[in-house]
Amino acid sequence: MTSPPPNASPLPPEAGRDLPGGGLLHVVVAGGGIAGLTAALALHAAGFDRVTVVESVRESRPVGAGLNLMPAAVRELDALGLLPRLEAGALRTRELRYYHRSGGLISREPRGLGAGYRWPQLSIHRAHLQEVLAQAVRERLGAAALVTGVRVTGVEPLPDGRPRIQLVHRDGAVRGRASLEPDVLVGADGIRSAVRAALNPGEGAPPWNGTLVWRGVSRMPARSVGTFMLIAGDDRQKAVVYPMSRPSGPFREVLVNWALARPAETADERYLGDWNRPVPVESFLHHYEGWEFAGISVPEVLRAATTAHEYPMVDREPLARWTHGRTTLIGDAAHAMYPIGSNGASQSILDARALAHALALHRDPAEALAAYEAARRPVTTELQRANRRLGPEVVINLAHRRAPHGFTDIHQVIPAAELADIAARYAATGAADPTTVNQGSPYEVRLPVGDPPVGAPR
């Protein structure tokens, strides 16, 4: 057995991998997205072998667009032994630039290793990330650990705190129903979580903030999109563009992620919280004609897209409570937030590791879930609120408010100290500053002698 990290928590003799009355703890994870799959891997690494992930989609398809994984999240995926696979299909994000709509550069910030972190920031396609996670789940926990075509539709607490889960499964045109009573239920089923709805009846649909978001992926020559992540716009509309793969092929092409945001009068309530509504690029391209920054043409990027999807920008109101007995929430089910600051997927990964750590250190599952929530809910609640205030992207609004027609020297508009303070304050909100992240994972668990090292495949 390899030596554990110096900050690994020793697993006490009474740790909760077995139940007080005997038998192994059975954890059901509702949702096979980033949060749910990472939770399964984190639980396995902490010594839990009876983990079942149920996912409503029968077959995983390469859908979605790109995302950024912050160094703290990459640190946790590295601890699970996944970094080499992830980097094979991702790109290290080295720089972030903010531009005013007029073309003026507001700021440029080194990211990842260049900013002093021990781990990189990764620009990655969501489909690649999910495939790496799903493959690792099947390898480490077995093919039966990931059950597709099954949706959690209801949760009923039992007198001892365990959940009774109502399930619906579909096999072709045949639909069946079943119930299950695991020891722990983890709701990782997204912004329209059935588990959250069962715990918070009457909450309703996610609230819309009046902004539409369009997202997609393009394949372009690397020279056309630069080597950095750009966020540009004014106080009304914005564009995000960044490469997320290494150049390949005879034309040295890269995958490019893009996301656009603009106010709208109405939104179809059927699609609140749904990223998968396809729309033609021509329906919104005209809003971004003439947008060019450091030689990167936003219209050119959009015209190279294979698909585009429209999404009303929504989040969830922060909850006063995630945990009810032996049922809790992680990821978007717990704290869906606006797509600002690259925190959605990253916080889901941190949730998953924190949850497994708490369950490993507490014999009573209910106490473990309460400890997990106490550690994570205050942080993510503050991030939800910070993202509603636009997080670090507020610099674009400030620049437009103070110099709506553009500027020659940004520091005459926003002093350098103010720019630095905005970035530092947001990083500190999520404990994502280099000093904190570089201390290493607080979620490592030292397994008893004879067990595989944390994070190792079995």
CSV table of C-alpha atoms in Angstrom, one decimal:
chain,number,residue,atom,x,y,z
A,1,MET,CA,0.0,0.0,0.0
A,2,THR,CA,1.3,3.4,-0.9
A,3,SER,CA,1.7,6.0,1.8
A,4,PRO,CA,-1.4,8.2,2.2
A,5,PRO,CA,-1.2,11.9,1.6
A,6,PRO,CA,0.0,13.8,4.7
A,7,ASN,CA,-3.5,15.4,5.1
A,8,ALA,CA,-5.4,12.2,4.7
A,9,SER,CA,-8.0,11.6,7.4
A,10,PRO,CA,-7.5,8.2,9.2
A,11,LEU,CA,-10.5,6.0,9.0
A,12,PRO,CA,-11.6,5.3,12.6
A,13,PRO,CA,-12.4,1.7,13.7
A,14,GLU,CA,-16.1,2.6,13.9
A,15,ALA,CA,-16.2,4.2,10.4
A,16,GLY,CA,-19.4,4.0,8.4
A,17,ARG,CA,-18.5,1.5,5.7
A,18,ASP,CA,-20.6,-1.0,7.6
A,19,LEU,CA,-23.8,-0.4,9.4
A,20,PRO,CA,-24.1,-0.6,13.2
A,21,GLY,CA,-26.3,-3.8,12.9
A,22,GLY,CA,-24.0,-5.4,10.4
A,23,GLY,CA,-23.9,-5.5,6.7
A,24,LEU,CA,-22.5,-3.1,4.1
A,25,LEU,CA,-23.9,0.3,3.5
A,26,HIS,CA,-25.9,0.6,0.3
A,27,VAL,CA,-25.8,4.0,-1.3
A,28,VAL,CA,-28.1,4.9,-4.3
A,29,VAL,CA,-27.1,7.9,-6.3
A,30,ALA,CA,-30.0,9.4,-8.4
A,31,GLY,CA,-28.4,10.8,-11.5
A,32,GLY,CA,-25.5,9.7,-13.7
A,33,GLY,CA,-24.1,13.1,-14.6
A,34,ILE,CA,-20.9,14.7,-13.4
A,35,ALA,CA,-22.0,14.9,-9.8
A,36,GLY,CA,-23.5,11.4,-9.6
A,37,LEU,CA,-20.6,9.6,-11.3
A,38,THR,CA,-18.0,11.5,-9.3
A,39,ALA,CA,-19.9,10.6,-6.1
A,40,ALA,CA,-19.8,6.9,-7.0
A,41,LEU,CA,-16.0,7.1,-7.6
A,42,ALA,CA,-15.4,9.0,-4.5
A,43,LEU,CA,-17.4,6.6,-2.4
A,44,HIS,CA,-15.5,3.7,-3.9
A,45,ALA,CA,-12.2,5.3,-3.2
A,46,ALA,CA,-13.3,5.8,0.5
A,47,GLY,CA,-14.0,2.1,0.8
A,48,PHE,CA,-17.7,1.8,-0.2
A,49,ASP,CA,-18.4,-1.0,-2.6
A,50,ARG,CA,-22.3,-1.1,-2.6
A,51,VAL,CA,-23.0,2.0,-4.7
A,52,THR,CA,-25.7,2.1,-7.4
A,53,VAL,CA,-26.1,5.0,-9.8
A,54,VAL,CA,-29.5,5.2,-11.5
A,55,GLU,CA,-29.7,7.4,-14.7
A,56,SER,CA,-32.9,8.2,-16.6
A,57,VAL,CA,-31.2,8.3,-20.0
A,58,ARG,CA,-30.8,4.8,-21.5
A,59,GLU,CA,-27.9,5.4,-23.7
A,60,SER,CA,-25.2,8.0,-23.1
A,61,ARG,CA,-24.8,10.3,-26.1
A,62,PRO,CA,-22.1,12.9,-26.8
A,63,VAL,CA,-24.3,15.9,-26.1
A,64,GLY,CA,-23.7,19.2,-24.4
A,65,ALA,CA,-21.0,21.8,-24.8
A,66,GLY,CA,-17.8,22.7,-23.0
A,67,LEU,CA,-17.0,23.7,-19.5
A,68,ASN,CA,-14.0,24.7,-17.4
A,69,LEU,CA,-12.8,22.7,-14.4
A,70,MET,CA,-11.1,24.8,-11.8
A,71,PRO,CA,-7.9,23.7,-10.1
A,72,ALA,CA,-9.6,22.6,-6.9
A,73,ALA,CA,-11.9,20.3,-8.9
A,74,VAL,CA,-9.0,19.0,-11.0
A,75,ARG,CA,-7.1,18.3,-7.7
A,76,GLU,CA,-10.0,16.0,-6.6
A,77,LEU,CA,-10.2,14.2,-9.9
A,78,ASP,CA,-6.4,13.8,-9.8
A,79,ALA,CA,-6.8,12.2,-6.4
A,80,LEU,CA,-9.2,9.7,-8.0
A,81,GLY,CA,-6.6,8.8,-10.6
A,82,LEU,CA,-8.4,10.4,-13.5
A,83,LEU,CA,-6.2,13.3,-14.6
A,84,PRO,CA,-4.3,11.5,-17.4
A,85,ARG,CA,-7.5,10.3,-19.1
A,86,LEU,CA,-9.1,13.7,-18.8
A,87,GLU,CA,-6.1,15.6,-20.2
A,88,ALA,CA,-6.0,13.3,-23.2
A,89,GLY,CA,-9.2,15.1,-24.4
A,90,ALA,CA,-8.9,18.5,-22.8
A,91,LEU,CA,-6.8,21.6,-22.9
A,92,ARG,CA,-5.1,23.4,-20.1
A,93,THR,CA,-6.6,26.9,-19.7
A,94,ARG,CA,-3.6,29.2,-19.4
A,95,GLU,CA,-5.2,32.7,-19.7
A,96,LEU,CA,-8.5,34.4,-19.3
A,97,ARG,CA,-9.2,37.8,-20.9
A,98,TYR,CA,-12.1,40.1,-20.4
A,99,TYR,CA,-13.0,42.5,-23.3
A,100,HIS,CA,-15.4,45.4,-23.6
A,101,ARG,CA,-17.8,45.2,-26.5
A,102,SER,CA,-15.9,48.1,-28.2
A,103,GLY,CA,-12.8,45.8,-28.4
A,104,GLY,CA,-10.9,47.2,-25.4
A,105,LEU,CA,-9.0,44.8,-23.2
A,106,ILE,CA,-10.3,45.0,-19.6
A,107,SER,CA,-8.0,42.5,-18.0
A,108,ARG,CA,-5.9,39.4,-18.6
A,109,GLU,CA,-5.3,36.8,-15.9
A,110,PRO,CA,-3.1,33.7,-15.9
A,111,ARG,CA,-5.0,30.6,-15.0
A,112,GLY,CA,-4.1,27.2,-13.5
A,113,LEU,CA,-0.4,26.5,-13.3
A,114,GLY,CA,0.4,29.9,-14.6
A,115,ALA,CA,-1.5,31.5,-11.6
A,116,GLY,CA,0.5,29.5,-9.1
A,117,TYR,CA,-1.7,26.5,-8.6
A,118,ARG,CA,-0.3,23.0,-8.3
A,119,TRP,CA,-3.1,21.7,-10.7
A,120,PRO,CA,-4.2,23.0,-14.0
A,121,GLN,CA,-7.5,24.5,-15.0
A,122,LEU,CA,-9.0,22.4,-17.8
A,123,SER,CA,-11.2,23.4,-20.7
A,124,ILE,CA,-13.1,20.2,-21.6
A,125,HIS,CA,-16.1,18.9,-23.5
A,126,ARG,CA,-18.8,17.8,-21.1
A,127,ALA,CA,-19.2,14.6,-23.1
A,128,HIS,CA,-15.5,13.6,-22.7
A,129,LEU,CA,-15.6,14.3,-18.9
A,130,GLN,CA,-18.8,12.2,-18.5
A,131,GLU,CA,-17.4,9.4,-20.5
A,132,VAL,CA,-14.2,9.2,-18.5
A,133,LEU,CA,-16.2,9.2,-15.3
A,134,ALA,CA,-18.7,6.6,-16.5
A,135,GLN,CA,-15.9,4.3,-17.8
A,136,ALA,CA,-14.1,4.6,-14.4
A,137,VAL,CA,-17.3,3.7,-12.6
A,138,ARG,CA,-17.8,0.5,-14.6
A,139,GLU,CA,-14.1,-0.5,-14.2
A,140,ARG,CA,-14.0,0.1,-10.5
A,141,LEU,CA,-17.5,-0.8,-9.3
A,142,GLY,CA,-18.6,-3.1,-12.1
A,143,ALA,CA,-21.0,-2.7,-15.0
A,144,ALA,CA,-24.0,-3.3,-12.7
A,145,ALA,CA,-23.2,-0.2,-10.6
A,146,LEU,CA,-24.5,2.2,-13.4
A,147,VAL,CA,-28.1,1.4,-14.2
A,148,THR,CA,-29.5,3.4,-17.2
A,149,GLY,CA,-33.1,3.9,-18.2
A,150,VAL,CA,-34.3,4.3,-14.6
A,151,ARG,CA,-35.7,7.4,-13.1
A,152,VAL,CA,-36.3,8.3,-9.5
A,153,THR,CA,-39.8,9.7,-9.3
A,154,GLY,CA,-40.4,10.0,-5.6
A,155,VAL,CA,-38.9,9.6,-2.1
A,156,GLU,CA,-40.6,8.7,1.1
A,157,PRO,CA,-38.8,8.8,4.5
A,158,LEU,CA,-39.0,5.6,6.6
A,159,PRO,CA,-39.3,5.7,10.4
A,160,ASP,CA,-35.6,4.9,10.8
A,161,GLY,CA,-34.5,7.7,8.4
A,162,ARG,CA,-33.8,5.5,5.4
A,163,PRO,CA,-35.5,6.5,2.1
A,164,ARG,CA,-38.0,4.5,0.2
A,165,ILE,CA,-37.4,5.4,-3.5
A,166,GLN,CA,-40.0,5.1,-6.2
A,167,LEU,CA,-38.5,4.2,-9.6
A,168,VAL,CA,-39.8,4.1,-13.1
A,169,HIS,CA,-37.8,2.1,-15.7
A,170,ARG,CA,-38.4,1.8,-19.5
A,171,ASP,CA,-37.4,-1.0,-21.8
A,172,GLY,CA,-38.5,0.0,-25.3
A,173,ALA,CA,-42.3,0.7,-25.2
A,174,VAL,CA,-42.6,-1.2,-21.9
A,175,ARG,CA,-42.6,0.8,-18.7
A,176,GLY,CA,-42.3,-0.7,-15.2
A,177,ARG,CA,-42.3,0.6,-11.7
A,178,ALA,CA,-40.4,-0.5,-8.6
A,179,SER,CA,-39.4,0.7,-5.1
A,180,LEU,CA,-36.1,0.4,-3.3
A,181,GLU,CA,-35.0,1.0,0.3
A,182,PRO,CA,-31.3,1.8,0.3
A,183,ASP,CA,-29.3,2.9,3.4
A,184,VAL,CA,-28.5,6.3,1.8
A,185,LEU,CA,-29.9,8.3,-1.1
A,186,VAL,CA,-27.9,11.0,-2.9
A,187,GLY,CA,-29.9,13.3,-5.1
A,188,ALA,CA,-27.6,14.1,-8.0
A,189,ASP,CA,-30.4,14.5,-10.6
A,190,GLY,CA,-29.9,18.0,-11.7
A,191,ILE,CA,-31.7,21.3,-11.6
A,192,ARG,CA,-35.1,19.6,-12.0
A,193,SER,CA,-34.3,17.1,-9.3
A,194,ALA,CA,-37.1,14.7,-8.4
A,195,VAL,CA,-35.3,14.0,-5.1
A,196,ARG,CA,-35.2,17.8,-4.3
A,197,ALA,CA,-38.8,18.1,-5.3
A,198,ALA,CA,-39.8,15.3,-2.9
A,199,LEU,CA,-37.9,17.0,0.0
A,200,ASN,CA,-39.3,20.4,-0.9
A,201,PRO,CA,-42.8,20.0,-2.3
A,202,GLY,CA,-44.3,23.0,-3.9
A,203,GLU,CA,-41.0,24.6,-4.9
A,204,GLY,CA,-41.9,24.8,-8.5
A,205,ALA,CA,-39.8,25.4,-11.6
A,206,PRO,CA,-36.4,27.1,-11.6
A,207,PRO,CA,-36.7,30.9,-11.7
A,208,TRP,CA,-35.7,32.6,-14.9
A,209,ASN,CA,-33.7,35.9,-14.8
A,210,GLY,CA,-34.8,37.2,-18.2
A,211,THR,CA,-31.7,36.2,-20.1
A,212,LEU,CA,-31.4,33.6,-22.9
A,213,VAL,CA,-28.2,31.6,-23.3
A,214,TRP,CA,-27.1,30.0,-26.6
A,215,ARG,CA,-24.4,27.4,-26.4
A,216,GLY,CA,-22.5,25.2,-28.9
A,217,VAL,CA,-19.3,23.7,-30.2
A,218,SER,CA,-17.4,24.5,-33.3
A,219,ARG,CA,-14.4,22.9,-35.0
A,220,MET,CA,-12.0,25.5,-36.4
A,221,PRO,CA,-8.3,26.0,-37.3
A,222,ALA,CA,-6.4,26.7,-34.1
A,223,ARG,CA,-5.1,30.0,-35.6
A,224,SER,CA,-8.6,31.4,-35.8
A,225,VAL,CA,-9.4,31.1,-32.1
A,226,GLY,CA,-6.3,31.9,-30.1
A,227,THR,CA,-4.9,30.1,-27.1
A,228,PHE,CA,-6.9,31.8,-24.3
A,229,MET,CA,-10.5,32.0,-22.9
A,230,LEU,CA,-12.3,35.3,-23.7
A,231,ILE,CA,-15.4,36.8,-22.1
A,232,ALA,CA,-16.6,39.9,-23.9
A,233,GLY,CA,-19.6,42.3,-24.0
A,234,ASP,CA,-21.3,45.1,-22.2
A,235,ASP,CA,-24.0,45.4,-19.6
A,236,ARG,CA,-26.6,43.8,-21.9
A,237,GLN,CA,-25.1,40.9,-23.8
A,238,LYS,CA,-21.9,38.8,-23.6
A,239,ALA,CA,-20.0,36.2,-25.4
A,240,VAL,CA,-17.6,33.5,-24.1
A,241,VAL,CA,-15.3,31.7,-26.5
A,242,TYR,CA,-12.4,29.3,-25.8
A,243,PRO,CA,-10.6,26.3,-27.3
A,244,MET,CA,-10.9,23.0,-25.5
A,245,SER,CA,-8.7,20.5,-27.4
A,246,ARG,CA,-5.3,20.4,-28.8
A,247,PRO,CA,-4.8,21.0,-32.6
A,248,SER,CA,-5.2,17.9,-34.7
A,249,GLY,CA,-5.5,16.7,-38.3
A,250,PRO,CA,-4.1,18.2,-41.5
A,251,PHE,CA,-5.8,21.6,-40.8
A,252,ARG,CA,-4.7,21.8,-37.2
A,253,GLU,CA,-8.2,22.1,-36.0
A,254,VAL,CA,-9.5,22.5,-32.4
A,255,LEU,CA,-12.8,22.1,-30.7
A,256,VAL,CA,-14.1,25.5,-29.6
A,257,ASN,CA,-16.7,26.1,-27.0
A,258,TRP,CA,-18.9,29.2,-27.1
A,259,ALA,CA,-21.7,30.6,-25.0
A,260,LEU,CA,-23.7,33.8,-25.6
A,261,ALA,CA,-26.1,35.6,-23.3
A,262,ARG,CA,-28.7,38.3,-24.1
A,263,PRO,CA,-32.0,39.5,-22.5
A,264,ALA,CA,-35.3,38.3,-23.9
A,265,GLU,CA,-38.9,39.2,-23.4
A,266,THR,CA,-40.2,35.6,-22.9
A,267,ALA,CA,-38.9,32.1,-22.5
A,268,ASP,CA,-40.7,28.8,-23.0
A,269,GLU,CA,-41.3,27.4,-19.5
A,270,ARG,CA,-41.0,23.8,-20.8
A,271,TYR,CA,-37.3,24.4,-21.3
A,272,LEU,CA,-36.4,26.0,-18.0
A,273,GLY,CA,-33.4,23.9,-16.8
A,274,ASP,CA,-33.1,22.0,-20.1
A,275,TRP,CA,-29.8,22.5,-22.1
A,276,ASN,CA,-31.0,20.3,-25.0
A,277,ARG,CA,-33.3,22.5,-27.1
A,278,PRO,CA,-31.7,22.9,-30.6
A,279,VAL,CA,-32.1,26.1,-32.5
A,280,PRO,CA,-30.6,27.4,-35.7
A,281,VAL,CA,-27.5,29.6,-35.3
A,282,GLU,CA,-29.1,32.1,-37.7
A,283,SER,CA,-31.8,32.9,-35.1
A,284,PHE,CA,-29.3,34.8,-32.9
A,285,LEU,CA,-26.2,35.3,-35.1
A,286,HIS,CA,-27.2,38.8,-36.1
A,287,HIS,CA,-26.9,40.0,-32.5
A,288,TYR,CA,-23.1,39.4,-32.6
A,289,GLU,CA,-22.2,40.7,-36.1
A,290,GLY,CA,-18.9,42.7,-35.9
A,291,TRP,CA,-17.8,41.2,-32.6
A,292,GLU,CA,-14.1,40.6,-32.9
A,293,PHE,CA,-11.5,40.5,-30.1
A,294,ALA,CA,-7.7,40.0,-30.6
A,295,GLY,CA,-8.4,38.6,-34.1
A,296,ILE,CA,-11.1,36.2,-32.9
A,297,SER,CA,-14.3,36.7,-34.8
A,298,VAL,CA,-17.4,35.6,-32.8
A,299,PRO,CA,-19.6,35.4,-36.0
A,300,GLU,CA,-16.9,33.2,-37.7
A,301,VAL,CA,-16.9,30.9,-34.6
A,302,LEU,CA,-20.8,30.7,-34.7
A,303,ARG,CA,-20.9,29.9,-38.4
A,304,ALA,CA,-18.6,27.0,-37.9
A,305,ALA,CA,-20.9,25.4,-35.3
A,306,THR,CA,-22.4,22.0,-36.0
A,307,THR,CA,-25.3,22.5,-33.5
A,308,ALA,CA,-26.6,25.2,-31.2
A,309,HIS,CA,-28.8,25.0,-28.2
A,310,GLU,CA,-30.9,27.6,-26.4
A,311,TYR,CA,-31.3,27.8,-22.6
A,312,PRO,CA,-33.2,30.3,-20.4
A,313,MET,CA,-30.7,31.3,-17.7
A,314,VAL,CA,-32.0,29.9,-14.5
A,315,ASP,CA,-30.7,28.8,-11.1
A,316,ARG,CA,-32.3,27.7,-7.8
A,317,GLU,CA,-33.1,29.6,-4.7
A,318,PRO,CA,-30.6,28.5,-1.9
A,319,LEU,CA,-32.1,25.9,0.4
A,320,ALA,CA,-32.0,26.2,4.2
A,321,ARG,CA,-31.6,22.4,4.3
A,322,TRP,CA,-30.2,19.7,1.9
A,323,THR,CA,-30.4,16.7,4.2
A,324,HIS,CA,-33.4,14.8,5.5
A,325,GLY,CA,-32.4,11.7,7.5
A,326,ARG,CA,-30.4,9.6,5.2
A,327,THR,CA,-31.2,11.5,2.0
A,328,THR,CA,-29.1,14.5,0.8
A,329,LEU,CA,-28.4,16.5,-2.4
A,330,ILE,CA,-25.3,17.3,-4.4
A,331,GLY,CA,-24.5,19.3,-7.5
A,332,ASP,CA,-27.2,21.2,-9.3
A,333,ALA,CA,-29.9,19.4,-7.3
A,334,ALA,CA,-28.5,21.1,-4.2
A,335,HIS,CA,-27.3,24.5,-5.6
A,336,ALA,CA,-27.9,25.1,-9.3
A,337,MET,CA,-26.2,28.5,-10.1
A,338,TYR,CA,-25.8,30.8,-13.1
A,339,PRO,CA,-23.0,29.7,-15.5
A,340,ILE,CA,-20.6,32.3,-14.2
A,341,GLY,CA,-17.1,31.8,-12.8
A,342,SER,CA,-16.7,28.2,-14.1
A,343,ASN,CA,-18.2,26.8,-10.9
A,344,GLY,CA,-21.1,24.6,-11.7
A,345,ALA,CA,-19.3,21.3,-12.5
A,346,SER,CA,-16.4,22.2,-10.2
A,347,GLN,CA,-18.6,22.5,-7.2
A,348,SER,CA,-20.4,19.3,-8.0
A,349,ILE,CA,-17.0,17.4,-7.9
A,350,LEU,CA,-16.1,19.0,-4.6
A,351,ASP,CA,-19.6,18.0,-3.2
A,352,ALA,CA,-19.0,14.4,-4.3
A,353,ARG,CA,-15.6,14.2,-2.5
A,354,ALA,CA,-16.9,15.9,0.6
A,355,LEU,CA,-19.8,13.5,0.8
A,356,ALA,CA,-17.7,10.4,0.5
A,357,HIS,CA,-15.3,11.8,3.1
A,358,ALA,CA,-18.1,12.4,5.6
A,359,LEU,CA,-19.6,9.0,5.1
A,360,ALA,CA,-16.2,7.4,5.7
A,361,LEU,CA,-15.6,9.2,9.0
A,362,HIS,CA,-19.1,8.8,10.6
A,363,ARG,CA,-20.6,5.5,11.6
A,364,ASP,CA,-24.1,7.0,11.6
A,365,PRO,CA,-25.1,7.8,8.0
A,366,ALA,CA,-27.4,10.6,9.1
A,367,GLU,CA,-24.6,12.2,11.1
A,368,ALA,CA,-22.4,11.9,8.1
A,369,LEU,CA,-24.8,13.6,5.7
A,370,ALA,CA,-25.3,16.4,8.3
A,371,ALA,CA,-21.6,16.9,8.5
A,372,TYR,CA,-21.3,17.0,4.7
A,373,GLU,CA,-24.0,19.6,4.5
A,374,ALA,CA,-22.5,21.7,7.2
A,375,ALA,CA,-19.2,21.8,5.3
A,376,ARG,CA,-20.6,22.5,1.8
A,377,ARG,CA,-23.9,24.3,1.9
A,378,PRO,CA,-22.5,27.7,3.2
A,379,VAL,CA,-19.9,27.8,0.5
A,380,THR,CA,-22.2,27.0,-2.4
A,381,THR,CA,-24.9,29.3,-1.1
A,382,GLU,CA,-22.5,32.2,-1.1
A,383,LEU,CA,-21.4,31.2,-4.7
A,384,GLN,CA,-25.0,31.1,-5.8
A,385,ARG,CA,-25.5,34.6,-4.5
A,386,ALA,CA,-22.1,35.8,-5.9
A,387,ASN,CA,-23.1,34.5,-9.4
A,388,ARG,CA,-26.3,36.4,-9.2
A,389,ARG,CA,-24.2,39.5,-8.8
A,390,LEU,CA,-22.2,38.4,-11.9
A,391,GLY,CA,-19.2,37.2,-10.0
A,392,PRO,CA,-15.9,38.1,-11.7
A,393,GLU,CA,-17.7,39.1,-14.9
A,394,VAL,CA,-19.0,42.2,-13.2
A,395,VAL,CA,-15.8,43.9,-14.6
A,396,ILE,CA,-17.5,44.0,-18.0
A,397,ASN,CA,-20.5,45.8,-16.6
A,398,LEU,CA,-18.3,48.3,-14.7
A,399,ALA,CA,-16.2,49.1,-17.8
A,400,HIS,CA,-19.4,49.7,-19.8
A,401,ARG,CA,-21.0,51.8,-17.1
A,402,ARG,CA,-18.0,54.0,-16.7
A,403,ALA,CA,-16.9,54.1,-20.4
A,404,PRO,CA,-19.9,53.0,-22.6
A,405,HIS,CA,-18.1,54.1,-25.8
A,406,GLY,CA,-14.8,52.3,-25.0
A,407,PHE,CA,-11.5,53.4,-23.6
A,408,THR,CA,-7.8,53.6,-24.4
A,409,ASP,CA,-6.4,52.7,-20.9
A,410,ILE,CA,-8.6,50.5,-18.8
A,411,HIS,CA,-6.8,51.6,-15.6
A,412,GLN,CA,-8.2,55.1,-16.1
A,413,VAL,CA,-11.6,53.4,-16.0
A,414,ILE,CA,-11.1,50.7,-13.4
A,415,PRO,CA,-7.9,50.9,-11.3
A,416,ALA,CA,-5.7,47.9,-11.3
A,417,ALA,CA,-6.2,47.3,-7.6
A,418,GLU,CA,-10.0,47.2,-8.1
A,419,LEU,CA,-9.7,44.7,-10.9
A,420,ALA,CA,-7.4,42.5,-8.8
A,421,ASP,CA,-9.7,42.8,-5.7
A,422,ILE,CA,-12.8,41.6,-7.7
A,423,ALA,CA,-11.0,38.5,-9.0
A,424,ALA,CA,-9.5,37.7,-5.6
A,425,ARG,CA,-12.7,38.2,-3.7
A,426,TYR,CA,-14.6,35.7,-6.0
A,427,ALA,CA,-11.8,33.1,-5.6
A,428,ALA,CA,-11.9,33.5,-1.9
A,429,THR,CA,-15.7,33.0,-1.8
A,430,GLY,CA,-15.3,29.4,-2.9
A,431,ALA,CA,-11.9,28.8,-1.2
A,432,ALA,CA,-10.4,28.6,-4.6
A,433,ASP,CA,-7.4,30.8,-4.1
A,434,PRO,CA,-4.0,29.2,-4.8
A,435,THR,CA,-2.9,29.1,-1.2
A,436,THR,CA,-6.0,27.1,-0.1
A,437,VAL,CA,-6.1,24.8,-3.1
A,438,ASN,CA,-2.4,24.0,-2.9
A,439,GLN,CA,-2.7,22.6,0.6
A,440,GLY,CA,-4.0,19.5,-1.1
A,441,SER,CA,-7.3,17.7,-0.9
A,442,PRO,CA,-9.1,17.9,2.5
A,443,TYR,CA,-11.1,14.8,1.4
A,444,GLU,CA,-8.5,12.0,1.3
A,445,VAL,CA,-9.3,9.0,3.5
A,446,ARG,CA,-6.7,6.7,4.9
A,447,LEU,CA,-8.1,3.2,4.5
A,448,PRO,CA,-7.2,0.3,6.9
A,449,VAL,CA,-4.1,-1.8,6.1
A,450,GLY,CA,-4.9,-4.3,3.4
A,451,ASP,CA,-7.3,-2.1,1.5
A,452,PRO,CA,-6.2,-0.5,-1.8
A,453,PRO,CA,-4.9,3.1,-1.6
A,454,VAL,CA,-7.5,5.8,-1.9
A,455,GLY,CA,-8.3,6.4,-5.5
A,456,ALA,CA,-6.7,3.2,-6.9
A,457,PRO,CA,-8.8,1.0,-9.2
A,458,ARG,CA,-9.6,-2.4,-7.6
